[in-house]
Amino acid sequence: MSAPTPPVHLVVGAAGGIGSVLCDLLRERGAAVVPAGRRVDGIRAIAADFGTEPEVLDAREPGAVEAAARRTVERLGRLDGIVNLAGSILLKPAHRTSHEEWRETLAQNLDTAFECVRAGAATMARGGGSIVLMSSAAARVGLANHDAIAAAKAGVEGLARSAAASYASRGLRVNVVAPGLVRTPLAANVLASEASEKASVAMHPLGRLGEPRDVAEVIAWLLDPATSWVTGQVVGVDGGLGTLRAR
């Protein structure tokens, strides 16, 4: 009797702080991972560890993720999940945000999410699968100086709910993970000083910042067929930031 074929997941932004941890976690659990993104050296290193082909792409470009998803199916025979970890952080009020910064924030966060949904619908809508997108606690609770990023992430959440409804009958699930502040290279500028780090920690009722594995564990859970009755959800992984006022 042949061994079951391992699930295959396409991870966009695989070389980032959360992405690299997620890839290791999925490998530990027996999945095949196709790393994708713009950081060529990083995704090639991850692909070498997995024995898969990397997908060097810019997820902002129309059709780039879909093309990678189709190549993945051609090479590996299946695709079970797509994760979008492409994104950015912009901390400015609206009047100090340039048009270019606004457009780039939308492109990095909302456009990439839309491209991942399109790719999943094109390649997984017959056999089912899981799409996991990234939002932020800032989309739920008003945080000063998060105007552009909060708008982009709120768009991601609306996209996920609509897409989850559009593709539910085909077994394609769409969910969102909404972290608080996580210790990753992307957050380095926010945590540049001891004072800013202390203030950031104080915002989270659980009294600490997130670690990449905190978020990766929930993404992996949403990819797992064990959660096949979960769709259209926004899961806060934020130390209570999005819903609690403990102090």
Coordinates of C-alpha atoms in Angstrom, one line a residue:
M1 CA 0.0 0.0 0.0
S2 CA 1.5 3.4 -1.1
A3 CA 2.1 6.1 1.5
P4 CA -0.3 9.0 1.4
T5 CA 0.8 12.0 -0.6
P6 CA 1.8 14.9 1.7
P7 CA -0.1 18.1 1.5
V8 CA 1.4 20.9 -0.5
H9 CA 1.4 24.6 0.6
L10 CA 2.5 27.7 -1.3
V11 CA 3.8 30.2 1.2
V12 CA 4.1 33.8 -0.1
G13 CA 6.6 35.8 1.9
A14 CA 8.3 32.6 3.1
A15 CA 11.6 34.2 3.9
G16 CA 10.2 36.7 6.4
G17 CA 10.1 36.3 10.2
I18 CA 6.8 34.5 10.4
G19 CA 7.2 32.8 7.0
S20 CA 10.5 31.0 7.8
V21 CA 9.1 29.7 11.1
L22 CA 5.9 28.6 9.4
C23 CA 7.8 26.6 6.8
D24 CA 9.8 24.8 9.4
L25 CA 6.6 24.0 11.3
L26 CA 4.9 22.7 8.3
R27 CA 7.9 20.5 7.4
E28 CA 7.9 19.1 11.0
R29 CA 4.3 18.1 10.3
G30 CA 5.0 16.3 7.1
A31 CA 3.9 18.9 4.5
A32 CA 5.7 19.9 1.3
V33 CA 6.2 23.6 1.1
V34 CA 6.8 25.8 -1.9
P35 CA 8.4 29.1 -0.7
A36 CA 7.6 32.2 -2.7
G37 CA 8.5 35.8 -2.6
R38 CA 10.9 38.5 -3.6
R39 CA 13.8 37.7 -1.2
V40 CA 15.6 35.4 -3.6
D41 CA 18.3 34.0 -1.4
G42 CA 15.9 33.4 1.5
I43 CA 13.4 31.5 -0.5
R44 CA 16.0 29.5 -2.3
A45 CA 17.5 28.4 1.0
I46 CA 14.2 27.3 2.3
A47 CA 13.4 25.4 -1.0
A48 CA 16.7 23.6 -0.8
D49 CA 15.9 22.4 2.7
F50 CA 12.5 21.1 1.4
G51 CA 13.7 19.7 -1.9
T52 CA 11.2 21.9 -3.8
E53 CA 11.5 24.6 -6.4
P54 CA 11.3 28.2 -5.1
E55 CA 8.9 30.7 -6.7
V56 CA 10.6 34.0 -7.1
L57 CA 7.8 36.5 -7.6
D58 CA 6.3 39.8 -6.6
A59 CA 2.8 39.1 -5.3
R60 CA 1.7 42.6 -6.1
E61 CA 1.9 41.8 -9.8
P62 CA -1.4 40.5 -11.4
G63 CA -1.3 36.8 -12.1
A64 CA 2.1 36.2 -10.5
V65 CA 0.8 34.1 -7.6
E66 CA -1.7 32.2 -9.9
A67 CA 1.1 31.3 -12.2
A68 CA 3.2 30.0 -9.3
A69 CA 0.2 28.0 -8.0
R70 CA -0.3 26.4 -11.4
R71 CA 3.3 25.5 -11.7
T72 CA 3.1 23.9 -8.2
V73 CA 0.2 21.7 -9.3
E74 CA 2.1 20.7 -12.4
R75 CA 5.3 19.8 -10.5
L76 CA 3.8 18.2 -7.3
G77 CA 0.4 17.1 -8.5
R78 CA -1.6 19.0 -5.9
L79 CA -2.0 22.2 -4.0
D80 CA -3.7 22.2 -0.6
G81 CA -3.0 25.7 0.8
I82 CA -1.9 29.2 0.0
V83 CA -0.6 31.6 2.7
N84 CA 0.0 35.3 2.1
L85 CA 2.6 36.7 4.4
A86 CA 3.6 39.6 2.2
G87 CA 2.9 42.9 3.9
S88 CA 4.2 46.1 5.4
I89 CA 3.9 48.4 8.4
L90 CA 3.3 52.1 8.0
L91 CA 2.8 54.2 11.1
K92 CA 1.7 57.6 10.1
P93 CA -1.5 59.6 10.3
A94 CA -3.4 60.3 7.1
H95 CA -2.2 63.9 6.7
R96 CA 1.4 62.8 6.8
T97 CA 1.0 59.8 4.4
S98 CA 1.9 60.5 0.8
H99 CA -0.1 59.2 -2.1
E100 CA 2.8 56.9 -2.9
E101 CA 2.9 55.5 0.6
W102 CA -0.9 55.0 0.5
R103 CA -0.8 53.1 -2.8
E104 CA 2.2 51.0 -1.7
T105 CA 0.5 50.1 1.6
L106 CA -2.6 48.9 -0.3
A107 CA -0.4 47.1 -2.9
Q108 CA 1.7 45.3 -0.3
N109 CA -1.2 44.2 1.9
L110 CA -4.5 44.2 0.0
D111 CA -3.4 43.6 -3.6
T112 CA -1.2 40.6 -2.5
A113 CA -4.1 39.1 -0.6
F114 CA -6.4 39.5 -3.6
E115 CA -3.9 37.8 -5.8
C116 CA -3.6 34.9 -3.4
V117 CA -7.4 34.5 -3.4
R118 CA -7.5 34.5 -7.2
A119 CA -4.7 31.9 -7.3
G120 CA -6.5 29.7 -4.9
A121 CA -9.8 29.9 -6.7
A122 CA -8.1 29.1 -10.0
T123 CA -6.2 26.1 -8.7
M124 CA -8.0 24.7 -5.6
A125 CA -11.7 25.4 -6.2
R126 CA -12.4 21.8 -7.5
G127 CA -10.7 19.8 -4.8
G128 CA -10.9 22.3 -1.9
G129 CA -8.2 23.7 0.2
S130 CA -7.3 26.5 2.5
I131 CA -6.3 30.2 2.0
V132 CA -4.8 32.1 4.9
L133 CA -4.4 35.8 4.8
M134 CA -2.9 38.3 7.2
S135 CA -4.7 41.2 8.9
S136 CA -3.8 43.1 12.0
A137 CA -5.3 44.0 15.4
A138 CA -5.2 47.6 14.0
A139 CA -8.1 46.7 11.7
R140 CA -10.3 45.9 14.7
V141 CA -9.4 48.5 17.2
G142 CA -8.6 52.2 16.5
L143 CA -4.8 52.7 17.0
A144 CA -3.4 56.2 16.4
N145 CA -1.1 56.6 13.4
H146 CA -2.2 53.3 11.7
D147 CA -4.6 55.0 9.2
A148 CA -3.3 53.4 6.0
I149 CA -2.4 50.0 7.3
A150 CA -5.6 49.7 9.2
A151 CA -7.6 50.5 6.1
A152 CA -5.6 48.0 4.0
K153 CA -6.0 45.2 6.6
A154 CA -9.7 45.9 7.0
G155 CA -10.0 45.4 3.3
V156 CA -8.2 42.0 3.7
E157 CA -10.9 41.0 6.2
G158 CA -13.7 42.0 4.0
L159 CA -12.1 40.2 1.0
A160 CA -11.8 37.0 3.1
R161 CA -15.4 37.0 4.2
S162 CA -16.7 37.5 0.7
A163 CA -14.4 35.0 -0.9
A164 CA -15.2 32.4 1.8
A165 CA -18.9 32.8 0.8
S166 CA -18.1 32.7 -2.9
Y167 CA -16.1 29.4 -2.7
A168 CA -17.6 27.6 0.3
S169 CA -19.7 25.3 -1.9
R170 CA -16.4 24.1 -3.6
G171 CA -14.7 23.3 -0.3
L172 CA -12.3 26.2 -0.5
R173 CA -11.8 27.9 2.9
V174 CA -10.6 31.5 3.4
N175 CA -9.6 32.7 6.8
V176 CA -7.5 35.5 8.3
V177 CA -5.0 35.7 11.1
A178 CA -4.8 39.1 12.8
P179 CA -1.7 39.5 14.9
G180 CA -0.7 42.2 17.4
L181 CA 3.0 43.4 17.2
V182 CA 5.3 40.4 16.6
R183 CA 9.1 40.4 16.9
T184 CA 10.1 40.2 13.3
P185 CA 12.5 42.2 11.1
L186 CA 9.4 44.0 9.7
A187 CA 8.7 45.4 13.2
A188 CA 12.3 46.4 13.9
N189 CA 11.8 50.1 13.4
V190 CA 8.8 50.1 15.8
L191 CA 10.9 48.5 18.5
A192 CA 14.0 50.6 17.8
S193 CA 14.2 52.1 21.2
E194 CA 13.7 50.8 24.7
A195 CA 10.9 53.3 25.3
S196 CA 9.0 52.3 22.2
E197 CA 9.3 48.6 23.0
K198 CA 8.1 49.2 26.5
A199 CA 5.1 51.2 25.2
S200 CA 4.3 48.5 22.6
V201 CA 4.4 45.7 25.3
A202 CA 2.1 47.7 27.5
M203 CA -0.5 47.8 24.8
H204 CA -0.9 44.0 24.9
P205 CA -3.0 42.8 27.9
L206 CA -0.9 39.5 28.1
G207 CA 2.1 41.7 28.8
R208 CA 4.4 40.6 26.0
L209 CA 4.9 41.0 22.3
G210 CA 4.2 38.1 19.9
E211 CA 6.8 35.7 18.7
P212 CA 6.7 34.3 15.1
R213 CA 5.8 30.9 16.3
D214 CA 2.7 32.3 18.0
V215 CA 1.3 33.3 14.6
A216 CA 2.7 30.4 12.7
E217 CA 1.0 27.8 14.9
V218 CA -2.4 29.3 14.1
I219 CA -1.7 29.6 10.4
A220 CA -0.7 25.9 10.4
W221 CA -3.9 25.0 12.2
L222 CA -6.0 26.8 9.6
L223 CA -4.2 24.9 6.8
D224 CA -4.9 21.6 8.5
P225 CA -7.9 19.6 7.2
A226 CA -8.8 19.1 10.8
T227 CA -10.2 22.7 10.6
S228 CA -12.3 21.9 7.5
W229 CA -15.4 23.4 9.1
V230 CA -13.7 26.8 9.7
T231 CA -14.1 29.5 7.1
G232 CA -14.7 33.2 6.8
Q233 CA -13.1 33.8 10.2
V234 CA -10.6 36.4 11.5
V235 CA -8.5 34.9 14.3
G236 CA -6.9 37.3 16.6
V237 CA -3.4 36.3 17.7
D238 CA -2.6 39.5 19.5
G239 CA -2.1 39.1 23.2
G240 CA -5.6 40.5 23.7
L241 CA -4.8 43.8 21.9
G242 CA -7.8 43.7 19.6
T243 CA -10.5 42.9 22.2
L244 CA -9.3 43.5 25.8
R245 CA -8.6 46.4 28.1
A246 CA -7.1 44.7 31.1
R247 CA -5.3 47.7 32.5

